[in-house]
Short mmCIF file of C-alpha atoms in Angstrom, two decimals:
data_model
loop_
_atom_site.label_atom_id
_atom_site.label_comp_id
_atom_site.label_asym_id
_atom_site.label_seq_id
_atom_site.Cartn_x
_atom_site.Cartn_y
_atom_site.Cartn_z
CA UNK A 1 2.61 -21.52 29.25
CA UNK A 2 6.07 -20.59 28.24
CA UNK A 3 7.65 -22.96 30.48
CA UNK A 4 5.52 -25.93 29.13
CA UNK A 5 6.23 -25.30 25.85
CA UNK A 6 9.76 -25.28 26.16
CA UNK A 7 9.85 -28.39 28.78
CA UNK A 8 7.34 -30.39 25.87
CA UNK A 9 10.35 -29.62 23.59
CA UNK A 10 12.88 -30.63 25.93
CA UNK A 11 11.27 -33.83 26.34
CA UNK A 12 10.34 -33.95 22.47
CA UNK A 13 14.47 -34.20 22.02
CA UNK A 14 14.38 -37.19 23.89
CA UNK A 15 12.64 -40.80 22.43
CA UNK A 16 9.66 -41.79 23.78
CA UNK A 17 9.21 -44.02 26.19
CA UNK A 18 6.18 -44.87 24.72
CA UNK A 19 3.44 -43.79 22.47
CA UNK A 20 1.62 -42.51 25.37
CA UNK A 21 4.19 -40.52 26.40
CA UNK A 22 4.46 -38.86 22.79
CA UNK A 23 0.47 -38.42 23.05
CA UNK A 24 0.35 -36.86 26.53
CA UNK A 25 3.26 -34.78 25.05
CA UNK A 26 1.37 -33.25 22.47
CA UNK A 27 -1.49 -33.11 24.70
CA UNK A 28 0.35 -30.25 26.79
CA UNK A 29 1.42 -28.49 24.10
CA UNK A 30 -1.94 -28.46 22.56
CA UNK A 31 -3.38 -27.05 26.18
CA UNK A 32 -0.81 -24.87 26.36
CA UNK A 33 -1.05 -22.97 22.59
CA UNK A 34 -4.70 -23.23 21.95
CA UNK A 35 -5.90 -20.22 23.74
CA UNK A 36 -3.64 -18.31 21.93
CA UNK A 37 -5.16 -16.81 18.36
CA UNK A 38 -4.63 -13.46 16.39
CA UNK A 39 -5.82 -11.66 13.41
CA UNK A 40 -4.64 -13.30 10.52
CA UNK A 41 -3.09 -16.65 12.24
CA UNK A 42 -2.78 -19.65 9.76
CA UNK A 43 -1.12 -21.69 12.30
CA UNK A 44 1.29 -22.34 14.93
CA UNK A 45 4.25 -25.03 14.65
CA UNK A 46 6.52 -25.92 17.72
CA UNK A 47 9.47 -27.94 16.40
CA UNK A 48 11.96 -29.87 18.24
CA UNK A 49 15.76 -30.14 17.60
CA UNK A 50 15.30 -33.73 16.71
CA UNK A 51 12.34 -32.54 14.07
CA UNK A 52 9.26 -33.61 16.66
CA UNK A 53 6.31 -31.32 14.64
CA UNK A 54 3.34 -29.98 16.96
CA UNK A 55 1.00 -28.26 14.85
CA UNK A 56 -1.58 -26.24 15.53
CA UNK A 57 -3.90 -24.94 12.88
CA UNK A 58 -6.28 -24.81 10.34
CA UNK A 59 -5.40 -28.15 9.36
CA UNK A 60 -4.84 -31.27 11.30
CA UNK A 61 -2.52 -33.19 8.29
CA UNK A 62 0.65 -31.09 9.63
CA UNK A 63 4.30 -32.26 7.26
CA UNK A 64 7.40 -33.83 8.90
CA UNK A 65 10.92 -31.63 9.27
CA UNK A 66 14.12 -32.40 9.32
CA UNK A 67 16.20 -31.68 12.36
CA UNK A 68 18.24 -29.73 9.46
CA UNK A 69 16.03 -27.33 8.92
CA UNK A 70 14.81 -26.84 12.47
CA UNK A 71 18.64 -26.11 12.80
CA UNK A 72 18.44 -23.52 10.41
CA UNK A 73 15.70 -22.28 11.89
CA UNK A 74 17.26 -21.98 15.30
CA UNK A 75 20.81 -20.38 13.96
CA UNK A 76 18.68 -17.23 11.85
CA UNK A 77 16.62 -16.40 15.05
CA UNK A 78 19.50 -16.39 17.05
CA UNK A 79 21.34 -14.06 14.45
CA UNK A 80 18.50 -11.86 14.60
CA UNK A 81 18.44 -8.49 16.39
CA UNK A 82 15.02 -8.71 17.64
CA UNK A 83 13.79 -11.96 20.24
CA UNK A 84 11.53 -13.03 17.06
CA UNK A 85 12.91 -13.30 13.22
CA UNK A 86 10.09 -11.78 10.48
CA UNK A 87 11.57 -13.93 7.44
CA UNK A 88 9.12 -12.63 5.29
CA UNK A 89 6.72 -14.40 2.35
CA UNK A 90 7.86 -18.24 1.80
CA UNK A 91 6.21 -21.54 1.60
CA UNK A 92 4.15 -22.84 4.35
CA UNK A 93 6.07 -25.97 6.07
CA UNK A 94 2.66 -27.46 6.19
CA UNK A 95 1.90 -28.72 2.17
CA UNK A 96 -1.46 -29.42 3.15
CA UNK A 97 -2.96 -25.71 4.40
CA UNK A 98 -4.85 -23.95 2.16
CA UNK A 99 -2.12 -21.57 2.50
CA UNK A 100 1.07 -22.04 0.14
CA UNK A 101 2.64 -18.80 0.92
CA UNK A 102 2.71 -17.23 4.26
CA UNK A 103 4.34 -14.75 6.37
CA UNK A 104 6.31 -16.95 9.09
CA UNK A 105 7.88 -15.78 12.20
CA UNK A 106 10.48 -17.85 14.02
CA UNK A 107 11.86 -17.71 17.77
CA UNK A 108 14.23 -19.72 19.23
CA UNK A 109 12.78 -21.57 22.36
CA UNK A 110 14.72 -22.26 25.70
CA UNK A 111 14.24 -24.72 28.67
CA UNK A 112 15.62 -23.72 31.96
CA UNK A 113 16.56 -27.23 33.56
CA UNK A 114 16.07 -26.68 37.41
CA UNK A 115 18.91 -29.07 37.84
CA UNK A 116 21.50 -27.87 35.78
CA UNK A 117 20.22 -23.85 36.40
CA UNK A 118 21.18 -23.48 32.68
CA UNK A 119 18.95 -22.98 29.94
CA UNK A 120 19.81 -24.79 26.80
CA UNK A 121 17.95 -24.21 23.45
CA UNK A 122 15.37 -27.02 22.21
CA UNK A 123 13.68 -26.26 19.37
CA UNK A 124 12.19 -22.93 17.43
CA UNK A 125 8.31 -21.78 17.39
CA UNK A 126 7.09 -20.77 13.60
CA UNK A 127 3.87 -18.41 13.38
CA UNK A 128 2.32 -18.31 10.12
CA UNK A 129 0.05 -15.23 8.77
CA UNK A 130 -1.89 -15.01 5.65
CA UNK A 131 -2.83 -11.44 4.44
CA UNK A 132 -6.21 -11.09 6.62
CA UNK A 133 -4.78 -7.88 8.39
CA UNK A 134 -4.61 -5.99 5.00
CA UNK A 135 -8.25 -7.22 3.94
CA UNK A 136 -9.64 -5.83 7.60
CA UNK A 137 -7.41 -2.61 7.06
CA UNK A 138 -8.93 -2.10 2.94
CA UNK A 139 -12.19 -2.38 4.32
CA UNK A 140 -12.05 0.16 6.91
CA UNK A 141 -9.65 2.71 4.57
CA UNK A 142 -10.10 4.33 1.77
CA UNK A 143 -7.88 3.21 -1.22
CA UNK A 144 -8.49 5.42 -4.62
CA UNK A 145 -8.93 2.96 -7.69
CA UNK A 146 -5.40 2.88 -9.20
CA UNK A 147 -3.76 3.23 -5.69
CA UNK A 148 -1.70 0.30 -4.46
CA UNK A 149 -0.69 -0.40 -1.26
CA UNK A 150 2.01 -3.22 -0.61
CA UNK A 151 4.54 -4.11 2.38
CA UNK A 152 7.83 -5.46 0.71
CA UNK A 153 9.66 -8.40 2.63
CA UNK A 154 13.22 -7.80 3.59
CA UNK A 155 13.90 -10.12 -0.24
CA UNK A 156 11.88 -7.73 -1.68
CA UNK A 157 8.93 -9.85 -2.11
CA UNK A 158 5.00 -8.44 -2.08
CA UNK A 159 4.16 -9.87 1.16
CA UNK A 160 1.01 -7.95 1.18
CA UNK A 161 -0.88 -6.07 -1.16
CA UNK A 162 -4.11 -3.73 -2.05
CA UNK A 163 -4.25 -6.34 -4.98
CA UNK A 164 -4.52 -10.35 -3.25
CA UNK A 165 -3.21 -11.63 -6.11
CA UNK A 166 0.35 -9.80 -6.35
CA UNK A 167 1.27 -11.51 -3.23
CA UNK A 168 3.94 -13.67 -3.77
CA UNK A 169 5.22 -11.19 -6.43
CA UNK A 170 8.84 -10.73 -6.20
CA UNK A 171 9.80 -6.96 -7.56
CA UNK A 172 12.77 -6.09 -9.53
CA UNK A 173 15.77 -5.21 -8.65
CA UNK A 174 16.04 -1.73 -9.46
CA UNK A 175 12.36 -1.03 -7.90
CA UNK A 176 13.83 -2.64 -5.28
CA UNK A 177 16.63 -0.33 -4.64
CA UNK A 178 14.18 2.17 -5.55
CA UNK A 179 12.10 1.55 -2.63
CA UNK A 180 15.00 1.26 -0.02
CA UNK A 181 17.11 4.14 -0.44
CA UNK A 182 13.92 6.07 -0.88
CA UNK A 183 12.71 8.14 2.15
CA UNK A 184 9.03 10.33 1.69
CA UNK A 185 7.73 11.16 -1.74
CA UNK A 186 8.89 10.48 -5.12
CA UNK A 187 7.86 10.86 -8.81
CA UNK A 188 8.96 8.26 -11.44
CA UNK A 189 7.26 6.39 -14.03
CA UNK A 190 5.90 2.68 -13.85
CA UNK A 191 4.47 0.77 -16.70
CA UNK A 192 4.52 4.11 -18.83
CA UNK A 193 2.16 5.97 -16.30
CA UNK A 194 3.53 9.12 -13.71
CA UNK A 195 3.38 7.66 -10.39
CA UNK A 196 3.70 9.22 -6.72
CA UNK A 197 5.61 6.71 -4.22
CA UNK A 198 5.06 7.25 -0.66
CA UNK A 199 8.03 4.72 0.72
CA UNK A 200 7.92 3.73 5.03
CA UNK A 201 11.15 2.96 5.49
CA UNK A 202 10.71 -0.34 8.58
CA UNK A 203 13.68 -2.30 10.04
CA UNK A 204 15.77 -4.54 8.14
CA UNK A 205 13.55 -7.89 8.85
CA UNK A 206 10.50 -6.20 8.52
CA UNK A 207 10.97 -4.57 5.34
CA UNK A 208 9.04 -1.73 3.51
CA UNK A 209 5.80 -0.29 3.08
CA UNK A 210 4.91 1.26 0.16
CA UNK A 211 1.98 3.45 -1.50
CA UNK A 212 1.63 3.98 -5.26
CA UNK A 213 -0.74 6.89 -6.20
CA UNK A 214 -0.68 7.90 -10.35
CA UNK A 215 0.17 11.31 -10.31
CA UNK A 216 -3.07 11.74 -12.19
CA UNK A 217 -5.39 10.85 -8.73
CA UNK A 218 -3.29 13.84 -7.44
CA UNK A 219 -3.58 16.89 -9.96
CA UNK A 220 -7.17 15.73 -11.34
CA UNK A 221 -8.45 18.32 -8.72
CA UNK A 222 -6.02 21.22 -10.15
CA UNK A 223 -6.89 20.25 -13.56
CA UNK A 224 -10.25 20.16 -12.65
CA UNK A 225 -9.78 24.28 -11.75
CA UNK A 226 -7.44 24.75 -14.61
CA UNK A 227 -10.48 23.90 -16.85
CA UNK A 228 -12.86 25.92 -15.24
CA UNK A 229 -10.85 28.56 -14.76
CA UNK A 230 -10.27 28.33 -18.63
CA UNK A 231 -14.03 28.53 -19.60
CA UNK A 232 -14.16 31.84 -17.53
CA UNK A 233 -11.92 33.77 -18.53
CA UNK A 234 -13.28 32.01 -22.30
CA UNK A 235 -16.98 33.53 -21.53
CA UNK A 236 -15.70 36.93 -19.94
CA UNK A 237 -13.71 37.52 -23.46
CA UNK A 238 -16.67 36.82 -24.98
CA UNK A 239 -18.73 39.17 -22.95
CA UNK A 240 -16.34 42.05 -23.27
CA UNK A 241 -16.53 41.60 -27.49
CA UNK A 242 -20.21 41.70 -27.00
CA UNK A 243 -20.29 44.68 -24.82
CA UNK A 244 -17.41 46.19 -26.70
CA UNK A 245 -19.55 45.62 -30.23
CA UNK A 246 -22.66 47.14 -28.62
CA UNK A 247 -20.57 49.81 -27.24
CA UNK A 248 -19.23 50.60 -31.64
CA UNK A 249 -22.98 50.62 -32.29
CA UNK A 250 -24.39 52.71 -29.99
CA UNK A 251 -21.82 55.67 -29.42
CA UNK A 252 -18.87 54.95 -31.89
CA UNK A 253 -20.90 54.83 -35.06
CA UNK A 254 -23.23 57.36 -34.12
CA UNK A 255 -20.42 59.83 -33.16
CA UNK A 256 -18.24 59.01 -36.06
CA UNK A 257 -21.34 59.58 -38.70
CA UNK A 258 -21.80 63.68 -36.81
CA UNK A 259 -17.77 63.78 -37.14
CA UNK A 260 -18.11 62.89 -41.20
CA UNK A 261 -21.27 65.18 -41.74
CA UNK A 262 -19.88 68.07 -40.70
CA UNK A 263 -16.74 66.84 -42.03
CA UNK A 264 -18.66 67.40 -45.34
CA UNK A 265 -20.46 70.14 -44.51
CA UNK A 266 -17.11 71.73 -44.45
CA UNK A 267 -16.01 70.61 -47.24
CA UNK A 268 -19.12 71.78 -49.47
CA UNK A 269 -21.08 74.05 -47.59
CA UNK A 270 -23.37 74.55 -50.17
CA UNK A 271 -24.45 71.13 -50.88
CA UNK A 272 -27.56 69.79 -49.16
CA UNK A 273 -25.72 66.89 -47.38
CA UNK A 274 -28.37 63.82 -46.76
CA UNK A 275 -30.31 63.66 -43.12
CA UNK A 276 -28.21 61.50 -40.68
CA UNK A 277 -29.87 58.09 -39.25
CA UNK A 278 -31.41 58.80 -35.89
CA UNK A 279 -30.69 56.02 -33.86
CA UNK A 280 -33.49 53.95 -32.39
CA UNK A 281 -32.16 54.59 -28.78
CA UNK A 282 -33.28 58.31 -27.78
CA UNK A 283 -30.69 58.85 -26.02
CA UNK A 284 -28.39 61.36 -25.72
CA UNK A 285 -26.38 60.24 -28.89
CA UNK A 286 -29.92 60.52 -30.74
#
């Protein structure tokens, strides 16, 4: 439905003959958009060069625009590299969703005109997301408590985040710069706490992707072993004083009282010496 899109815009640039004309107008476009539906779609919004709004979305109340700003629409999509301009986190065009802040996408629409075989530009197409593609991804992943999980805009705003709330966020500066001329894993501290940041680096439009683990999530394992391996070695100590103490009971003392008897037996060989203590074992040191 590309073509009737574009030739709805066309004609959009163009008054109306008459209100039926603007009706049967939006009609088309209506027909032509509203198979069209994605995870996390707040709504489509064709505008014309002149500022003509169709809107289709989750609400019917959709705001006038300038033909200003659909200029300035038109002029960043055609500056971007790519055949559709991510601009990131901003303010929904419609002030009537239930969604201030979205993630819009904007592309430049063309008409071919069969008569002229040229095609001329007539107005810009603006998808806006909310965050429903990171709620379906946390509930099928596994994100540690303390872990957060964000995608930066190219301004270096939370566009979408572990935490629903921190959207909208916009980051410093130097966390900023942080993030961007990052590439893998990196230790530094946030809020007082040793962090791990995983950084993705994406394409200039689309931003970053970053994952914040405290370092703490990482090592609790080793420390885990460290303490363990702590209270072993603590209880085979204690087992080799014990045997080590049994071991001066039963053959050091025992040997050592012989040695001093007949140490005194030398000495005074004509002194009746006292009977040594026969030890309880009956072994051979008995």
């Amino acid at each position: 439905h590309n073509d009737a899109v574009a030739q709805a815009l066309e004609i959009a640039n163009r008054p109306f003959s008459s209100s039926f004309d603007e009706f049967n107008t939006r009609a088309k476009v209506a027909y032509s958009v509203s198979g069209f539906s994605t995870k996390g779609l707040v709504s489509l919004d064709l505008l014309s060069l002149t500022g003509v709004h169709f809107h289709i979305g989750e609400t019917l109340n959709a705001s006038p625009v300038s033909p200003s700003y659909v200029s300035d629409l038109v002029s960043k999509a055609k500056a971007s590299n790519n055949s559709a301009l991510w601009q990131g986190l901003s303010n929904n065009i419609n002030v009537n969703s239930q969604y201030p802040l979205v993630s819009t996408v904007v592309r430049e629409i063309q008409y071919f005109s069969p008569t002229t075989g040229q095609s001329t530009t007539v107005g810009a197409l603006v998808v806006s997301l909310n965050d429903d593609v990171m709620r379906d991804y946390l509930a099928r992943a596994t994100v540690l408590p303390g872990q957060k999980l964000m995608k930066l805009d190219r301004n270096g705003t939370v566009e979408l985040h572990s935490n629903a709330q921190r959207v909208g966020d916009r980051m410093s500066k130097v966390f900023v710069n942080a993030v961007r001329n990052q590439a893998g894993t990196q230790e530094l501290i946030l809020d007082g706490e040793k962090v791990l940041m995983d950084v993705v680096q994406l394409d200039a439009e689309h931003g970053n992707l970053v994952m914040i683990t405290p370092r703490r999530l990482v090592t609790s394992h080793v420390d885990g072993l460290k303490h363990s391996i702590i209270a072993l070695l603590s209880l085979g100590l204690l087992g080799i004083a014990a045997l080590t103490w049994a071991f001066a009971k039963t053959v050091v003392e025992p040997i050592r009282a012989v040695s001093h008897g007949f140490r005194a037996l030398k000495e005074a060989p004509l002194v009746v010496q006292p009977a040594l203590q026969v030890p309880r074992s009956g072994d051979e040191m008995a």
